[in-house]
Amino acid sequence: MSRAYNFSAGPATLPLEVLEKAQSELIDYKGTGMSVMEMSHRSKEFIEITKNAEENLRRLMNIPSNYHVLFLQGGASTQFAMVPLNLFSNSKKADIVNTGAWSKKAIAEAKRYGTINVVASSEDKTFTYIPELTKDMFDPSADYVHITTNNTIYGTVYPELPDVGDVPLVADMSSNILSQDYDVTKFGLIYAGAQKNIGPAGVTIVIIRDDLVGHALEFTPTMLNYKTHVDNESMFNTPPCYSIYIAGLVFEYLLHLGGIAAMEKLNREKANILYDYLDSSNLFKGTVEKRSRSIMNIPFVTGNEELDTKFISEASKHNFKTLKGHRTVGGMRASIYNAMPREGVTKLVEFMAEFEKEHS
Ligand SMILES: *Cc1c(COP(=O)(O)O)cnc(C)c1O
């Protein structure tokens, strides 16, 4: 068996231990004679899987009891609509910070249902930084404030959360959930598609404070109303069973590792190995302002497009896969999510140093 160092931004690498566990249970889950894929979502076994996954996620993120945890479908992109449909309950105004392509999509979708104020934007410098945000920039009468905590394409992360007063803070945490410690009580709602840091595509995690449920706009489709899923414990219809099962295995794996604090420490070490090299290299350089650097997605360039292409192709031959930057940015991007082993980063840096020597 040979495993690649897979730097894909999503779907992304999963912990080998999780894949092996899933493999061992693939055909016969705990003596049931069936795969989790083949099982009724109302079965005792599957209800147990969901319950454990939720409990373990609550432990990992320290989610208080006044927050619901939902396992939904439709990806983070569906949340761009669900959030305004459910949270526009008073002024129908929202403050959104524009830090990249995903924020823009959230803005475009929310605009269909209310008034959007783009509080700040980093588009002037191709989204290479997180704008400074002060409390006076936010409208106290807004129904919510929306941020993208980690910007997958541009490689930025909020160095700290903005102070938005009593307005519910909504976060698209798709590419850095479970990578660093966040205080859930600072948020009204957190959502994340699974395929970056949680598990396979197909399940979307929503963590929503109790008081924000039950005020959806009148025309909200049943399936897009959080209340539907809260009332039915994510089983209003068939949930993405297998994705939930794998997510559950990932949560267990993280708990065994020592939880989010241990994961965050390792993630910072991994990111520093690559950033330290980029800062010292004469060939490669990072594209993001230092204080906004993501520890999950690290874009870099040589400044020469031909050389970038050559690097990506040679890296791939050496088993470092999917290092091509997003089509809108170019260059390279190393996504080093939780499941990327430290060794993957150290070996990549060794390979980069060799490439640099050959091309200087
Ligand atoms: C990947 C990603 C999305 C889109 O997720 P889908 O599940 O494909 O809809 C949205 N926001 C962020 C920050 C992402 O990284």
Coordinates of C-alpha atoms in Angstrom, one line a residue, residues 92-318:
K92 CA -33.7 41.8 7.9
K93 CA -30.3 43.4 7.9
A94 CA -27.0 41.6 8.1
D95 CA -23.3 42.7 8.4
I96 CA -21.0 40.6 6.4
V97 CA -17.2 40.8 6.1
N98 CA -15.8 40.1 2.7
T99 CA -12.6 38.1 2.9
G100 CA -12.8 36.0 -0.2
A101 CA -14.7 33.9 -2.7
W102 CA -16.7 32.1 -0.1
S103 CA -17.7 35.3 1.7
K104 CA -18.8 36.7 -1.7
K105 CA -21.0 33.8 -2.3
A106 CA -22.5 34.1 1.2
I107 CA -23.1 37.8 0.5
A108 CA -24.8 37.1 -2.9
E109 CA -27.1 34.6 -1.5
A110 CA -28.1 36.6 1.6
K111 CA -28.9 39.6 -0.5
R112 CA -31.8 37.7 -2.0
Y113 CA -33.6 37.9 1.4
G114 CA -32.6 41.1 3.1
T115 CA -30.2 44.1 3.3
I116 CA -26.5 43.3 3.3
N117 CA -23.9 45.7 4.6
V118 CA -20.4 44.7 3.6
V119 CA -18.7 45.9 6.8
A120 CA -15.1 45.5 5.5
S121 CA -13.3 43.9 2.6
S122 CA -9.8 42.8 1.8
E123 CA -10.5 42.6 -1.9
D124 CA -8.2 45.6 -2.5
K125 CA -5.2 43.4 -1.9
T126 CA -6.5 40.1 -3.4
F127 CA -7.8 39.0 0.0
T128 CA -4.3 38.5 1.4
Y129 CA -5.2 39.8 4.8
I130 CA -8.1 40.0 7.3
P131 CA -9.4 43.6 7.7
E132 CA -9.1 45.3 11.1
L133 CA -12.6 45.2 12.7
T134 CA -13.8 47.4 15.5
K135 CA -17.1 47.3 17.3
D136 CA -18.3 50.7 16.0
M137 CA -18.3 49.2 12.4
F138 CA -21.1 46.9 13.2
D139 CA -24.8 47.8 13.2
P140 CA -26.4 46.9 16.6
S141 CA -29.8 46.4 14.9
A142 CA -28.5 43.8 12.4
D143 CA -30.0 40.3 12.7
Y144 CA -26.5 38.8 12.4
V145 CA -22.9 39.3 11.5
H146 CA -21.3 36.8 9.1
I147 CA -17.6 36.0 8.9
T148 CA -15.5 33.2 7.2
T149 CA -13.1 32.3 9.9
N150 CA -10.6 30.6 7.6
N151 CA -10.4 31.5 3.9
T152 CA -9.5 28.3 2.1
I153 CA -8.5 29.8 -1.2
Y154 CA -6.5 32.8 -0.1
G155 CA -5.0 31.2 3.1
T156 CA -6.1 33.7 5.7
V157 CA -7.5 33.2 9.2
Y158 CA -9.0 35.7 11.6
P159 CA -6.2 36.5 14.1
E160 CA -9.0 37.2 16.6
L161 CA -12.8 37.3 16.6
P162 CA -14.5 40.6 16.1
D163 CA -16.4 42.2 19.0
V164 CA -19.9 42.4 17.6
G165 CA -21.8 43.2 20.8
D166 CA -25.1 41.4 21.2
V167 CA -25.6 40.6 17.5
P168 CA -25.3 36.9 16.8
L169 CA -22.0 36.1 15.2
V170 CA -22.3 33.5 12.4
A171 CA -19.2 31.7 11.1
D172 CA -18.5 29.7 8.0
M173 CA -15.9 27.4 9.7
S174 CA -15.7 24.9 6.8
S175 CA -11.9 24.9 6.5
N176 CA -10.8 25.3 10.1
I177 CA -13.3 23.8 12.4
L178 CA -11.6 21.5 14.9
S179 CA -8.2 22.9 13.9
Q180 CA -7.9 25.4 16.8
D181 CA -9.8 26.2 19.9
Y182 CA -12.8 28.4 19.5
D183 CA -15.2 29.5 22.3
V184 CA -18.6 28.4 20.9
T185 CA -20.4 30.8 23.2
K186 CA -19.0 33.7 21.1
F187 CA -21.1 32.5 18.2
G188 CA -24.8 32.3 17.4
L189 CA -24.2 29.8 14.7
I190 CA -21.3 27.9 13.3
Y191 CA -21.4 25.8 10.1
A192 CA -19.0 23.7 8.2
G193 CA -19.0 21.4 5.2
A194 CA -17.3 18.1 6.3
Q195 CA -14.8 17.6 3.5
K196 CA -12.0 19.7 4.8
N197 CA -11.4 18.8 8.4
I198 CA -14.3 16.5 9.4
G199 CA -14.8 13.6 7.0
P200 CA -16.2 12.8 3.6
A201 CA -18.3 15.3 1.6
G202 CA -22.0 14.9 2.1
V203 CA -22.6 16.0 5.7
T204 CA -22.7 19.6 6.9
I205 CA -22.3 20.4 10.6
V206 CA -24.5 23.2 12.0
I207 CA -24.1 24.3 15.6
I208 CA -26.9 26.8 16.4
R209 CA -27.9 28.6 19.6
D210 CA -31.3 27.6 20.8
D211 CA -32.9 31.1 20.6
L212 CA -32.1 31.4 16.9
V213 CA -34.3 28.5 16.0
G214 CA -37.9 28.9 15.1
H215 CA -38.0 32.4 13.4
A216 CA -37.6 31.4 9.8
L217 CA -39.0 33.6 7.0
E218 CA -42.5 32.4 6.2
F219 CA -41.7 31.1 2.7
T220 CA -38.7 29.0 3.9
P221 CA -38.8 25.5 2.5
T222 CA -39.3 22.8 5.2
M223 CA -35.9 21.3 4.5
L224 CA -34.1 24.7 4.9
N225 CA -35.7 25.5 8.2
Y226 CA -33.4 24.7 11.1
K227 CA -36.5 24.0 13.3
T228 CA -37.3 21.0 11.1
H229 CA -34.0 19.4 11.8
V230 CA -33.9 20.4 15.5
D231 CA -37.3 18.9 16.1
N232 CA -36.4 15.7 14.3
E233 CA -32.8 15.4 15.6
S234 CA -31.4 15.5 12.1
M235 CA -33.6 12.6 11.0
F236 CA -36.4 14.5 9.3
N237 CA -35.4 12.6 6.2
T238 CA -32.6 10.2 5.4
P239 CA -29.3 11.8 6.7
P240 CA -26.0 11.3 5.0
C241 CA -25.4 8.1 7.0
Y242 CA -22.0 7.0 5.9
S243 CA -20.5 10.5 6.1
I244 CA -21.8 10.9 9.6
Y245 CA -20.3 7.5 10.6
I246 CA -16.8 8.6 9.3
A247 CA -17.1 12.0 10.9
G248 CA -17.8 10.1 14.2
L249 CA -14.6 8.1 13.7
V250 CA -12.7 11.3 13.1
F251 CA -14.1 12.8 16.3
E252 CA -13.1 9.7 18.3
Y253 CA -9.6 9.9 16.7
L254 CA -9.3 13.5 17.8
L255 CA -10.4 12.8 21.3
H256 CA -7.7 10.0 21.6
L257 CA -5.1 12.4 20.3
G258 CA -5.9 14.7 23.2
G259 CA -8.6 16.9 21.8
I260 CA -8.5 20.3 20.1
A261 CA -5.8 21.8 22.2
A262 CA -3.4 19.0 21.2
M263 CA -4.5 19.2 17.6
E264 CA -4.0 22.9 17.5
K265 CA -0.5 22.6 19.0
L266 CA 0.5 20.1 16.3
N267 CA -1.2 22.3 13.6
R268 CA 0.8 25.3 14.6
E269 CA 4.0 23.3 14.6
K270 CA 3.2 22.0 11.1
A271 CA 2.4 25.5 9.7
N272 CA 5.5 27.0 11.3
I273 CA 7.7 24.5 9.6
L274 CA 6.4 25.6 6.2
Y275 CA 6.2 29.3 7.0
D276 CA 9.7 29.4 8.5
Y277 CA 11.0 27.9 5.3
L278 CA 9.0 30.3 3.1
D279 CA 10.3 33.2 5.1
S280 CA 13.9 32.1 4.6
S281 CA 13.7 30.9 1.0
N282 CA 15.0 33.0 -1.9
L283 CA 12.8 31.2 -4.4
F284 CA 9.4 30.6 -2.7
K285 CA 7.4 33.1 -0.8
G286 CA 4.1 33.1 1.0
T287 CA 1.4 35.4 -0.3
V288 CA -0.4 36.3 2.9
E289 CA 0.3 39.1 5.4
K290 CA 1.9 37.6 8.5
R291 CA -0.8 38.3 11.1
S292 CA -3.5 36.8 9.0
R293 CA -1.7 33.6 8.0
S294 CA -3.9 30.4 8.0
I295 CA -2.5 27.3 9.7
M296 CA -4.7 25.2 7.4
N297 CA -4.2 26.5 3.8
I298 CA -0.8 27.9 2.8
P299 CA -0.5 29.6 -0.6
F300 CA 2.9 30.3 -2.0
V301 CA 4.6 31.3 -5.3
T302 CA 7.9 31.5 -7.0
G303 CA 7.0 34.6 -8.9
N304 CA 7.5 32.7 -12.2
E305 CA 4.5 30.9 -13.5
E306 CA 6.5 28.4 -15.6
L307 CA 8.6 27.5 -12.5
D308 CA 5.4 27.1 -10.5
T309 CA 4.1 24.6 -13.0
K310 CA 7.4 22.7 -13.0
F311 CA 7.4 22.6 -9.3
I312 CA 3.8 21.3 -9.1
S313 CA 4.6 18.6 -11.6
E314 CA 7.9 17.5 -10.0
A315 CA 6.3 17.5 -6.6
S316 CA 3.5 15.2 -7.8
K317 CA 6.1 12.7 -9.2
H318 CA 7.6 12.7 -5.6

